[in-house]
Tab-separated table of N, CA and C in Angstrom:
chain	number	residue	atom	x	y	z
A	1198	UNK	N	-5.998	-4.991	20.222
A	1198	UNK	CA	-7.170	-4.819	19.406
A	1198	UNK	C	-7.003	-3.627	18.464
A	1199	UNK	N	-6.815	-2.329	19.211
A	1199	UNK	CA	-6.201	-1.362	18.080
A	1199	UNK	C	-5.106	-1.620	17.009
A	1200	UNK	N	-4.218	-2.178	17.342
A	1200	UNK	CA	-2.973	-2.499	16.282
A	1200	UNK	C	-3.573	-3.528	15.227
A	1201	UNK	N	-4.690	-4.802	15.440
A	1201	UNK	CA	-5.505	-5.327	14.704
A	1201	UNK	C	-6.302	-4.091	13.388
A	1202	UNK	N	-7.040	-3.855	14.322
A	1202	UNK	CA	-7.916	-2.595	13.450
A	1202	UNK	C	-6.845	-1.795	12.436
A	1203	UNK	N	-5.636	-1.202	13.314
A	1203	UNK	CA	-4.735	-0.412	12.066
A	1203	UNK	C	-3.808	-1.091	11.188
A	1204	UNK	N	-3.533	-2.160	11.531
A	1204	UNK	CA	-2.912	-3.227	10.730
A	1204	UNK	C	-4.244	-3.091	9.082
A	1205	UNK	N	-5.478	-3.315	10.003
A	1205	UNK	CA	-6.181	-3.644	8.464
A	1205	UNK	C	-6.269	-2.547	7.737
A	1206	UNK	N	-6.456	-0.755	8.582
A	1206	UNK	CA	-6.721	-0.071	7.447
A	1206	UNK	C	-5.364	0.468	6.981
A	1207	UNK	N	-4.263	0.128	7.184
A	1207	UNK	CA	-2.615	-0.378	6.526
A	1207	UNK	C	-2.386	-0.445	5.586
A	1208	UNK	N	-3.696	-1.961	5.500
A	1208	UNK	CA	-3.726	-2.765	4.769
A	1208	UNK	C	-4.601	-2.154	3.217
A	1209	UNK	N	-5.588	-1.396	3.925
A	1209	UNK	CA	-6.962	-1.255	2.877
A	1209	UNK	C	-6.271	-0.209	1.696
A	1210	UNK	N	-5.218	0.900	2.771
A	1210	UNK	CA	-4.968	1.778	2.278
A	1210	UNK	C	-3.571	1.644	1.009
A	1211	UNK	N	-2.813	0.767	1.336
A	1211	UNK	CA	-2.072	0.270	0.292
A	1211	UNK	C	-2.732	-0.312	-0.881
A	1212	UNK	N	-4.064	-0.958	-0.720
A	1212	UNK	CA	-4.812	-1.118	-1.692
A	1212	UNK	C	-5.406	-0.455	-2.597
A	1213	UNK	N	-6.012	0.721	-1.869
A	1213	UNK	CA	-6.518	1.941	-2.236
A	1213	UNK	C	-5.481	2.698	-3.475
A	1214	UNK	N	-4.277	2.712	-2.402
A	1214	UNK	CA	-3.266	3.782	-3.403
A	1214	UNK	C	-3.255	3.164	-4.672
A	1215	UNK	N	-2.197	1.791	-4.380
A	1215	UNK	CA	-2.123	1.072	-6.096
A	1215	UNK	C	-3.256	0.753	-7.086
A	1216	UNK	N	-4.470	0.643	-6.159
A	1216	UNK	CA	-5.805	1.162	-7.490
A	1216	UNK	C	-5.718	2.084	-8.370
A	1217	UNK	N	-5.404	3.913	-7.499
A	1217	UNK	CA	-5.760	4.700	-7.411
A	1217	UNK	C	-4.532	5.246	-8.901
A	1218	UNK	N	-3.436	4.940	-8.469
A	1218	UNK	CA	-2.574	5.076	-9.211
A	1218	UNK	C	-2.307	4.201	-10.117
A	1219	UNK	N	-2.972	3.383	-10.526
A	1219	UNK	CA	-3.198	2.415	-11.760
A	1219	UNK	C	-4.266	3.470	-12.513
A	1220	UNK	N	-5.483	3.654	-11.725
A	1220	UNK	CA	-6.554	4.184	-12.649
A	1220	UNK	C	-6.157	5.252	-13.094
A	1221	UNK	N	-5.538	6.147	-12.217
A	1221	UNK	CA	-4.745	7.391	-12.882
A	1221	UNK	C	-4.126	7.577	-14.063
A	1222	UNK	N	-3.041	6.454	-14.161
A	1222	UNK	CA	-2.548	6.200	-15.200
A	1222	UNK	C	-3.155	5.848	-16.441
A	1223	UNK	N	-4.436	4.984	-16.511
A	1223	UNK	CA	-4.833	4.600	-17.370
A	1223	UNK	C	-5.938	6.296	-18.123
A	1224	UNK	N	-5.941	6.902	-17.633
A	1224	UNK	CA	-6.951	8.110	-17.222
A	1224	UNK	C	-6.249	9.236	-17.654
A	1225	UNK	N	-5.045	9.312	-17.794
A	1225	UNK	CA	-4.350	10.222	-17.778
A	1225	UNK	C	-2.703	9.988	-18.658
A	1226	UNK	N	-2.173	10.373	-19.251
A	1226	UNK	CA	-0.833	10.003	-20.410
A	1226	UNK	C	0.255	10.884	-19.020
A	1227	UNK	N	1.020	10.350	-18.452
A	1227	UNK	CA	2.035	10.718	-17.670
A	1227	UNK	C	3.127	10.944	-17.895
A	1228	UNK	N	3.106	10.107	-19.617
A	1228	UNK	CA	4.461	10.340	-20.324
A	1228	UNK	C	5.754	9.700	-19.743
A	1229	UNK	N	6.728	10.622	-19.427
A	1229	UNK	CA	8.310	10.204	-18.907
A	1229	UNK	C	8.154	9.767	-17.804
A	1230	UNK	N	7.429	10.348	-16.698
A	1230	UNK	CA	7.422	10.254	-15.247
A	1230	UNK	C	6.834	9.007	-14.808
A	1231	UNK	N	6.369	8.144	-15.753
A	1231	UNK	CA	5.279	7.070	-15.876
A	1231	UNK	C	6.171	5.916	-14.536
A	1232	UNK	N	7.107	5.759	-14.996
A	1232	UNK	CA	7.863	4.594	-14.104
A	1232	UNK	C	8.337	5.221	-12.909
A	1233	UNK	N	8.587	6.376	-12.466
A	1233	UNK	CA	8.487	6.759	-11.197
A	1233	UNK	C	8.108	7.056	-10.650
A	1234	UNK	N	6.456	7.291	-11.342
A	1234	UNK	CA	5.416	7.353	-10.293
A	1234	UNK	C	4.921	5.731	-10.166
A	1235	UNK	N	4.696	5.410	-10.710
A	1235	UNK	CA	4.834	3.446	-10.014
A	1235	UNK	C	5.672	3.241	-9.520
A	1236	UNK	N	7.059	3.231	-9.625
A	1236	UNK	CA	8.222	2.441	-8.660
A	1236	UNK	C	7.605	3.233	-7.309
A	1237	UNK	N	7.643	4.754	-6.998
A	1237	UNK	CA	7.931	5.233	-5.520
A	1237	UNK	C	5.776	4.417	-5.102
A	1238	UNK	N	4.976	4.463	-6.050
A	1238	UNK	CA	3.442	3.963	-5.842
A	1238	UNK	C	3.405	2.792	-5.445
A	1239	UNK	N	4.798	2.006	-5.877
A	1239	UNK	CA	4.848	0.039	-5.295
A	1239	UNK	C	5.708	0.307	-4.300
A	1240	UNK	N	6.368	1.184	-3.922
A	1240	UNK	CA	7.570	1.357	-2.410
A	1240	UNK	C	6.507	1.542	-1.454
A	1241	UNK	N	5.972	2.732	-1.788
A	1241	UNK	CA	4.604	3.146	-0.457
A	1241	UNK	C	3.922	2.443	-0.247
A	1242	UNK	N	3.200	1.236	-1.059
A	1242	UNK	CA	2.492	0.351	-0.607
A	1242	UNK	C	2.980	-0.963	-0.412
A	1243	UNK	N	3.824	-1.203	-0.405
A	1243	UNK	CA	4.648	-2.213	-0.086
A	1243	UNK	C	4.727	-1.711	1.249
A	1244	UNK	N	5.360	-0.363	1.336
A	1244	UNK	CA	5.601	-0.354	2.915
A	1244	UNK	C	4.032	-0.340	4.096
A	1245	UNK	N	3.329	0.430	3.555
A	1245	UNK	CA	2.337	0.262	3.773
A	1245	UNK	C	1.554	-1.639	4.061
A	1246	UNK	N	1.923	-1.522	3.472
A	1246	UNK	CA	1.227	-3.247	3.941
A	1246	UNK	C	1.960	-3.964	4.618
A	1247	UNK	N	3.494	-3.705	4.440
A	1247	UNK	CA	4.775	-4.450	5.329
A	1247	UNK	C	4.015	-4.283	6.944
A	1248	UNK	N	3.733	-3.042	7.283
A	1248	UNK	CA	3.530	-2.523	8.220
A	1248	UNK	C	2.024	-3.235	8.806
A	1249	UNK	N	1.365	-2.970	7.932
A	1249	UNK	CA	-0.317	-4.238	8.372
A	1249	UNK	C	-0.328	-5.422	8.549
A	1250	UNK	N	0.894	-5.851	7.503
A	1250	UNK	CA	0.501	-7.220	8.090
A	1250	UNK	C	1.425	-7.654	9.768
A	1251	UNK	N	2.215	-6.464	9.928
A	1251	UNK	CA	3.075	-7.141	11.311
A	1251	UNK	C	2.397	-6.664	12.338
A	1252	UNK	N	1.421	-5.373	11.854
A	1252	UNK	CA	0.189	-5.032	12.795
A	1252	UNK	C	-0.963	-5.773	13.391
A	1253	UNK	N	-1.239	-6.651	12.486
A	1253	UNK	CA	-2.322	-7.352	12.282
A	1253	UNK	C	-1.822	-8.687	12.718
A	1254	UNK	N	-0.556	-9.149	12.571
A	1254	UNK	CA	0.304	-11.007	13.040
A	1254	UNK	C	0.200	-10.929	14.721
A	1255	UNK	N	-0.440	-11.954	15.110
A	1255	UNK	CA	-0.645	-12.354	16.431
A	1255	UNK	C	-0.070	-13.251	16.622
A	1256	UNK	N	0.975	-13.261	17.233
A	1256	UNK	CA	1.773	-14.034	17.857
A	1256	UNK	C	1.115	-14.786	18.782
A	1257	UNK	N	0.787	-15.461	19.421
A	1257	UNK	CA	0.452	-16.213	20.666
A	1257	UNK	C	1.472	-16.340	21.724
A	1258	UNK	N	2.817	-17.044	21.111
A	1258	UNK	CA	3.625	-18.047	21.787
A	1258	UNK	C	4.549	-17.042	22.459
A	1259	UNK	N	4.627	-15.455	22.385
A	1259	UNK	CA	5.240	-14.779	23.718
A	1259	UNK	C	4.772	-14.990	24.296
């Protein structure tokens, strides 16, 4: 039941970031650094959600 629950906020929070760092961007001129703060902003939430959804996958059939 816990690994359910943290699977989702995993989940919420990878959502959160790539909002967060979209709106930033649009909010703010970042200039040069622009593509590496998105590439490492899509790694973290990628991993971030990699991680929720295997938190959150219920197997049955062990």
């Amino acid at each position: 039941m816990w690994k359910e629950k943290l699977g989702n906020a995993l989940i919420d929070i990878a959502k959160y970031f790539i909002t967060g760092v979209f709106v930033t961007s649009l909010v703010k001129d970042l200039e040069d650094v622009r593509w590496l703060i998105y590439l490492l902003s899509l790694a973290v939430a990628a991993l971030l959600f990699i991680i929720g959804i295997r938190l959150t996958n219920n197997n049955k059939d062990k």
